[in-house]
Coordinates of C-alpha atoms in Angstrom, one line a residue:
X358 CA 0.0 0.0 0.0
X359 CA 1.0 3.6 -0.6
X360 CA 1.8 5.3 2.7
X361 CA 1.9 9.0 1.8
X362 CA 2.3 10.4 5.4
X363 CA 5.1 8.0 6.2
X364 CA 6.9 9.0 3.0
X365 CA 6.5 12.7 4.0
X366 CA 7.8 11.8 7.5
X367 CA 10.8 10.1 5.9
X368 CA 11.5 13.0 3.7
X369 CA 11.3 15.5 6.6
X370 CA 13.5 13.2 8.7
X371 CA 16.2 13.2 6.0
X372 CA 16.0 17.0 5.8
X373 CA 15.9 17.7 9.5
X374 CA 18.7 15.4 10.7
X375 CA 21.5 16.9 8.5
X376 CA 20.1 20.4 9.0
X377 CA 20.0 19.9 12.8
X378 CA 23.5 18.5 13.0
X379 CA 24.8 21.4 10.9
X380 CA 22.7 24.2 12.5
X381 CA 22.9 23.2 16.2
X382 CA 25.9 20.9 16.4
X383 CA 28.4 22.4 14.0
X384 CA 26.8 25.9 13.8
X385 CA 27.4 26.2 10.1
X386 CA 26.9 29.7 8.7
X387 CA 24.8 28.5 5.8
X388 CA 22.3 26.9 8.2
X389 CA 21.3 30.2 9.9
X390 CA 17.9 30.4 8.1
X391 CA 14.6 32.1 8.7
X392 CA 11.9 34.2 7.0
X393 CA 14.4 36.7 5.6
X394 CA 16.6 34.0 3.9
X395 CA 13.5 32.1 2.7
X396 CA 12.3 35.3 1.0
X397 CA 15.7 36.0 -0.5
X398 CA 15.9 32.4 -1.8
X399 CA 12.5 32.9 -3.5
X400 CA 13.2 36.3 -4.9
X401 CA 16.9 36.5 -5.9
X402 CA 18.4 34.5 -8.7
X403 CA 20.0 31.1 -8.2
X404 CA 23.8 30.9 -8.2
X405 CA 26.2 28.2 -9.1
X406 CA 28.1 26.9 -6.1
X407 CA 31.7 25.8 -5.8
X408 CA 31.4 23.1 -3.2
X409 CA 33.9 20.3 -3.2
X410 CA 33.6 17.5 -5.8
X411 CA 32.8 15.0 -3.0
X412 CA 30.0 17.1 -1.7
X413 CA 28.4 17.9 -5.1
X414 CA 28.9 14.5 -6.8
X415 CA 28.4 12.1 -3.9
X416 CA 26.7 14.0 -1.0
X417 CA 23.9 15.6 -3.1
X418 CA 22.9 12.4 -5.0
X419 CA 23.0 10.4 -1.7
X420 CA 20.7 12.9 -0.1
X421 CA 18.5 12.7 -3.2
X422 CA 18.5 8.9 -2.9
X423 CA 17.1 9.3 0.6
X424 CA 14.3 11.5 -0.7
X425 CA 13.6 9.1 -3.5
X426 CA 13.5 6.1 -1.1
X427 CA 11.2 8.0 1.2
X428 CA 8.5 7.3 -1.4
X429 CA 9.9 4.1 -3.0
X430 CA 10.0 2.2 0.3
X431 CA 6.5 3.4 1.2
X432 CA 4.7 1.8 -1.8
X433 CA 5.3 4.2 -4.7
X434 CA 6.6 3.0 -8.1
X435 CA 9.6 4.3 -9.9
X436 CA 7.9 7.2 -11.6
X437 CA 6.0 8.5 -8.6
X438 CA 9.1 8.2 -6.4
X439 CA 11.1 10.2 -9.0
X440 CA 9.2 13.3 -8.0
X441 CA 10.3 13.2 -4.4
X442 CA 14.0 14.2 -4.9
X443 CA 13.0 17.2 -7.0
X444 CA 10.6 18.3 -4.3
X445 CA 13.1 17.6 -1.5
X446 CA 15.9 19.3 -3.2
X447 CA 13.8 22.4 -3.9
X448 CA 12.7 22.5 -0.2
X449 CA 16.3 22.2 0.9
X450 CA 17.6 24.9 -1.4
X451 CA 14.9 27.4 -0.5
X452 CA 14.3 26.7 3.2
X453 CA 17.3 25.0 4.7
X454 CA 20.2 27.0 3.3
X455 CA 21.0 30.7 3.9
X456 CA 23.0 30.8 0.7
X457 CA 21.4 31.4 -2.7
X458 CA 19.9 28.2 -4.2
X459 CA 22.3 26.5 -6.5
X460 CA 21.2 24.9 -9.8
X461 CA 24.0 22.4 -9.8
X462 CA 23.0 21.2 -6.3
X463 CA 19.4 20.9 -7.4
X464 CA 20.3 18.9 -10.5
X465 CA 22.8 16.6 -8.6
X466 CA 20.4 16.0 -5.8
X467 CA 17.3 15.4 -7.9
X468 CA 18.6 13.6 -11.0
X469 CA 21.4 11.9 -9.1
X470 CA 18.9 11.0 -6.4
X471 CA 16.6 9.2 -8.8
X472 CA 19.5 7.2 -10.3
X473 CA 21.3 6.3 -7.1
X474 CA 18.0 5.9 -5.2
X475 CA 16.6 3.2 -7.6
X476 CA 20.0 1.5 -7.7
X477 CA 20.2 1.3 -3.9
X478 CA 16.5 0.3 -3.6
X479 CA 17.1 -2.7 -5.9
X480 CA 20.4 -3.7 -4.4
X481 CA 18.9 -3.5 -0.9
X482 CA 16.2 -6.0 -1.9
X483 CA 18.7 -8.7 -2.9
X484 CA 19.8 -9.8 0.6
X485 CA 16.2 -9.8 2.0
X486 CA 14.5 -13.1 2.8
X487 CA 11.4 -12.8 4.8
X488 CA 11.4 -16.5 5.5
X489 CA 14.8 -16.4 7.1
X490 CA 15.2 -16.7 10.9
X491 CA 17.8 -16.1 13.6
X492 CA 21.3 -14.9 12.8
X493 CA 20.9 -15.2 9.1
X494 CA 17.8 -12.9 9.2
X495 CA 19.7 -10.4 11.3
X496 CA 22.6 -10.2 8.9
X497 CA 20.3 -10.0 5.9
X498 CA 18.4 -7.1 7.4
X499 CA 21.7 -5.3 8.4
X500 CA 23.1 -5.7 4.8
X501 CA 19.9 -4.4 3.3
X502 CA 19.8 -1.5 5.8
X503 CA 23.4 -0.5 5.0
X504 CA 22.6 -0.4 1.3
X505 CA 19.4 1.6 1.8
X506 CA 19.0 3.2 5.3
X507 CA 15.5 4.6 4.5
X508 CA 14.3 1.1 3.7
X509 CA 16.0 -0.3 6.8
X510 CA 14.4 2.3 9.0
X511 CA 11.0 1.7 7.5
X512 CA 11.2 -2.0 7.8
X513 CA 12.3 -1.6 11.4
X514 CA 9.4 0.8 12.2
X515 CA 6.8 -1.3 10.5
X516 CA 8.0 -4.5 12.3
X517 CA 9.0 -6.2 9.1
X518 CA 12.6 -6.9 10.2
X519 CA 11.5 -9.8 12.4
X520 CA 8.2 -10.8 10.9
X521 CA 8.4 -14.2 9.1
X522 CA 6.3 -14.2 6.0
X523 CA 6.1 -15.5 2.4

């Protein structure tokens, strides 16, 4: 079944956790946001950013994959899930960063998120076996969760990690 509100909760989780770590733990300048920065991000033009290769080419697609799998692991198909990284990236660029939104971040997060998200979704399904029990089941769930943390979290919250079924 499609679980819209669970998917929204997952998407917000994957936005609030990194934001909270950077805003409150690391006190990053870019995370000092509020109504003024939100207005600026909506009014002023977007600007290309010069973040590191690792951040732009790995971090952003990985974040987008989490947005994608927020929907994919909650019952949505490939095409419906593909919308989520675009929405999540736009939300992040406008509401979670004090710096001007960056088109390269948006593209890397959304397009990269769909590609990496579906890959991780499919790979994370390979080790799963709902008929397995004991230690074998634990290791299968851990392997799947490492490949796709969103799926692992959802399976844990829904009680699927220990439920034996066909």
